[in-house]
PDB file of C-alpha atoms in Angstrom:
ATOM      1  CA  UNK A  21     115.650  79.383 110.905  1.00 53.00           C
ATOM      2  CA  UNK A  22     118.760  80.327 109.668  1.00 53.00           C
ATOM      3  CA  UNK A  23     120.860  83.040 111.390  1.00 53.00           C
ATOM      4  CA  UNK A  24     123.561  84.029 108.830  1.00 62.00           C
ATOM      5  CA  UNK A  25     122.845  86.784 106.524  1.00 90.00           C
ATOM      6  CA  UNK A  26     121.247  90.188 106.942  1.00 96.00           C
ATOM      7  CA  UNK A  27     118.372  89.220 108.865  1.00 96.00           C
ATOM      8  CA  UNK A  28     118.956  88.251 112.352  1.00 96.00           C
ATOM      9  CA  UNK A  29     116.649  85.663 112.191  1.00 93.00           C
ATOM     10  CA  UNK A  30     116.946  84.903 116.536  1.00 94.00           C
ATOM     11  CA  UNK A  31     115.481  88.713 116.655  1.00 95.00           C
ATOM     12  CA  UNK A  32     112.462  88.162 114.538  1.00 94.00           C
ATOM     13  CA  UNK A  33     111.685  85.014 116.398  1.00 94.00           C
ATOM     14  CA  UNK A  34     111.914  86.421 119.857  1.00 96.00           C
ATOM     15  CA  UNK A  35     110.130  89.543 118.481  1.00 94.00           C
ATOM     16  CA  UNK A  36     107.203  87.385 117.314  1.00 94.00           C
ATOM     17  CA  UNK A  37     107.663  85.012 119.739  1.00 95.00           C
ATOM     18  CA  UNK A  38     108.376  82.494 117.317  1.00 92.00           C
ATOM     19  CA  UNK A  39     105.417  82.686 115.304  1.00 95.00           C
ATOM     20  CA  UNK A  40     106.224  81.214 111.795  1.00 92.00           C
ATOM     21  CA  UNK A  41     103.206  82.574 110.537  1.00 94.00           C
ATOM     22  CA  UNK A  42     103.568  86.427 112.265  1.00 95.00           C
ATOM     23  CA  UNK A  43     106.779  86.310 110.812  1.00 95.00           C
ATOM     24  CA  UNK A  44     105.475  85.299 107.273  1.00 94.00           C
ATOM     25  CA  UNK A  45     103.373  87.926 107.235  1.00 95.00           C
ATOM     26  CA  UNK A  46     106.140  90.454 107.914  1.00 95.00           C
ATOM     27  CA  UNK A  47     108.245  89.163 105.602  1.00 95.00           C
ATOM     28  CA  UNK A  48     105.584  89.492 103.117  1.00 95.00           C
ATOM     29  CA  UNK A  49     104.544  92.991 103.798  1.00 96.00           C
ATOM     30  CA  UNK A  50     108.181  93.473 103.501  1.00 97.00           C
ATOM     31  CA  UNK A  51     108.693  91.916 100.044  1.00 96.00           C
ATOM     32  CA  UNK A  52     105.485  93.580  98.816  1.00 96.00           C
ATOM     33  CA  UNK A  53     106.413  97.256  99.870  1.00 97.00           C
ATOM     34  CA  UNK A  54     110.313  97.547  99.659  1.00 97.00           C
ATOM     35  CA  UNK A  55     110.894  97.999  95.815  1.00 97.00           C
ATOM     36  CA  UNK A  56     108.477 100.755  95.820  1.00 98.00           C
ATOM     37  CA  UNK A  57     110.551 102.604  99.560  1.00 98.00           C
ATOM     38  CA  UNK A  58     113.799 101.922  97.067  1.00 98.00           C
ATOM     39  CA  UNK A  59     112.691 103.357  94.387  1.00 98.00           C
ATOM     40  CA  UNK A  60     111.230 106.449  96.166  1.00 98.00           C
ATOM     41  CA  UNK A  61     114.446 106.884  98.289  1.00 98.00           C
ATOM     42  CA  UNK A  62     116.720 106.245  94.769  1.00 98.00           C
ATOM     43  CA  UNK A  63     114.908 109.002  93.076  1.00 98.00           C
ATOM     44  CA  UNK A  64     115.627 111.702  96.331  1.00 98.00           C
ATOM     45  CA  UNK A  65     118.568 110.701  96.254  1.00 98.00           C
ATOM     46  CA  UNK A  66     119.414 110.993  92.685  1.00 98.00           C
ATOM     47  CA  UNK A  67     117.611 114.134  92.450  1.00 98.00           C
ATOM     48  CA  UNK A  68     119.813 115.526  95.729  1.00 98.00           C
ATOM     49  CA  UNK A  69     116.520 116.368  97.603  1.00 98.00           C
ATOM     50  CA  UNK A  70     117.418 116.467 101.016  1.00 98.00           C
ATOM     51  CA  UNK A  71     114.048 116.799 102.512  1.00 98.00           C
ATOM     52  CA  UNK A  72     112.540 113.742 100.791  1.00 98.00           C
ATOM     53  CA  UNK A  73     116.192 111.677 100.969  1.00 99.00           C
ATOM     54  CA  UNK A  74     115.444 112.054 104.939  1.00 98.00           C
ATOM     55  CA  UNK A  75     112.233 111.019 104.553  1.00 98.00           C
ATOM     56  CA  UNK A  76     112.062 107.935 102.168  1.00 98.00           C
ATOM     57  CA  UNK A  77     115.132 106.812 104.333  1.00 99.00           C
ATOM     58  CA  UNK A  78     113.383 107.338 107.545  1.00 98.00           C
ATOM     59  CA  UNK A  79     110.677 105.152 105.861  1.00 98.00           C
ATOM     60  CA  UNK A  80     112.949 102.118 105.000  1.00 98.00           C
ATOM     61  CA  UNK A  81     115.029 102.420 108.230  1.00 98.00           C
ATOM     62  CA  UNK A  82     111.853 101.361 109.914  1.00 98.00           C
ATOM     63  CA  UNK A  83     110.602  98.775 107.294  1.00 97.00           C
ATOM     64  CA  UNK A  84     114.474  96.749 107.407  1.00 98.00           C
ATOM     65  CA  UNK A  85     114.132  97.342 111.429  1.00 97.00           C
ATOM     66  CA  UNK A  86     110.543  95.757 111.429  1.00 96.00           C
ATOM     67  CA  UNK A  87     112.567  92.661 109.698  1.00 97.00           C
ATOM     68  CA  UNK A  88     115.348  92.661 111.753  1.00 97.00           C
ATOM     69  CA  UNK A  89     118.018  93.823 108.942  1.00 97.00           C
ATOM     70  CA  UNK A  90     119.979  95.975 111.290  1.00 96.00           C
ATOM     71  CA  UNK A  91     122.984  96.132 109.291  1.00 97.00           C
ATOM     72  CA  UNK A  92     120.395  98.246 106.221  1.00 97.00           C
ATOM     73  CA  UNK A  93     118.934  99.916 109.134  1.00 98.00           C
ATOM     74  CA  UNK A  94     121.928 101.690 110.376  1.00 98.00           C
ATOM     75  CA  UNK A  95     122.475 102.594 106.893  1.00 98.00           C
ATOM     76  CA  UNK A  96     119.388 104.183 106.167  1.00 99.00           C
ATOM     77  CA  UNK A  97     119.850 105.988 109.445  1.00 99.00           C
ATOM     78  CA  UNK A  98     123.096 107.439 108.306  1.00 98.00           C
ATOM     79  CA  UNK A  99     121.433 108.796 105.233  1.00 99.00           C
ATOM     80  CA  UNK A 100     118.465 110.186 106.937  1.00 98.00           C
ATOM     81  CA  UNK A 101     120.760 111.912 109.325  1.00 98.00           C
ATOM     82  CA  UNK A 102     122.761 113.227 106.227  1.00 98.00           C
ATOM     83  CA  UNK A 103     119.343 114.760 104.425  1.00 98.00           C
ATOM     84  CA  UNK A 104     118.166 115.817 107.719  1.00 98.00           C
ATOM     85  CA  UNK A 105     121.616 118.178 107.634  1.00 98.00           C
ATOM     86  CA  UNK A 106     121.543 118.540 104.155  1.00 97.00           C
ATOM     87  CA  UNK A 107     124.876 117.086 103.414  1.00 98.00           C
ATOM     88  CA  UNK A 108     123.706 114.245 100.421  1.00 98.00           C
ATOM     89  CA  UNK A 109     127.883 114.209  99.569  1.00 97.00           C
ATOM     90  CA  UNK A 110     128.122 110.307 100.706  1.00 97.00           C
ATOM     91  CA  UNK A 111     124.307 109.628  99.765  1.00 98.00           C
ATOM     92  CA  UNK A 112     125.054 107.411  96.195  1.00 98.00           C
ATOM     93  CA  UNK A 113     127.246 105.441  98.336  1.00 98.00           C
ATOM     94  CA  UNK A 114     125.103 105.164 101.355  1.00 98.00           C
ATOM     95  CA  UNK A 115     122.179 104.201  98.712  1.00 98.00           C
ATOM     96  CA  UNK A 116     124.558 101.677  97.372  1.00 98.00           C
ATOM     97  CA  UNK A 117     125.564  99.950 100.151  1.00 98.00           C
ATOM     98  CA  UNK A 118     121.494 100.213 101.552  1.00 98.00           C
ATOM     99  CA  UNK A 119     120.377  98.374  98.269  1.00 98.00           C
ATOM    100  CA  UNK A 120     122.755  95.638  98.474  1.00 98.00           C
ATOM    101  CA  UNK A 121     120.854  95.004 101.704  1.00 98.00           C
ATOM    102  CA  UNK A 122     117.421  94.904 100.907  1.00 98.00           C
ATOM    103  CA  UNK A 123     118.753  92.787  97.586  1.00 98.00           C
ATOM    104  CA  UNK A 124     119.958  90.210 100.286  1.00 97.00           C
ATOM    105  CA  UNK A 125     116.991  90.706 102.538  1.00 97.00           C
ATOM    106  CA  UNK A 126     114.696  89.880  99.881  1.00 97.00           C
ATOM    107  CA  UNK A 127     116.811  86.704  98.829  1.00 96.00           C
ATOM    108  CA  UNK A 128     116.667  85.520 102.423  1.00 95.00           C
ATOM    109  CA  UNK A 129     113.199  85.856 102.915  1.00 94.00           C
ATOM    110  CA  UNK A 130     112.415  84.529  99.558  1.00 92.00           C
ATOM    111  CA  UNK A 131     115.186  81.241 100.700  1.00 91.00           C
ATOM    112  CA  UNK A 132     113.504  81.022 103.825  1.00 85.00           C
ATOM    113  CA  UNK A 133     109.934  81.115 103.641  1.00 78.00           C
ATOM    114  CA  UNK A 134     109.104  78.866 100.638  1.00 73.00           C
TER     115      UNK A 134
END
């Protein structure tokens, strides 16, 4: 597997211990559940609710660390630290920069597991 990208593809095999199929499965979960996290965590964020911007991102930092995206989950930690203070002044560009991730997650996977 390829290890260019947003997924650090090494990671997910070690993790798994280089079980195609494990690793299928995640990916799948993945594909099946992230639209909804984004959507969730785009309407906190557009709404500037702290409380639930800290929570939907806590929720997709774990789901792009489950896949090994560690660039989208440092960025969904930043804006769950942010709603956890209540400062949502960078959140549209955090949210930005976190969908661009999951966009390319998603491609990956999709590139990858056929």
């Amino acid at each position: 597997m390829k290890s260019s990208g947003v997924i650090d593809w090494s990671d997910l095999e070690e993790r798994f211990g280089g079980d195609r199929e494990l690793i299928e499965a995640i990916a799948q979960l993945f594909l099946e559940h992230v639209d909804r996290q984004i959507s969730e965590l785009s309407e906190a964020v557009h709404s500037q609710n702290a409380e639930a911007v800290w929570q939907e991102a806590h929720r997709i930092k774990g789901s792009l660390a489950q896949v090994a995206a560690r660039e989208g989950q440092e960025l969904a930690f930043e804006l769950e630290s942010a709603g956890r203070l209540g400062d949502l002044s960078q959140s549209l560009p955090l949210l930005d920069r976190i969908l661009a991730v999951v966009h390319e997650a998603k491609a990956e996977f999709l590139r990858q597991l056929r």
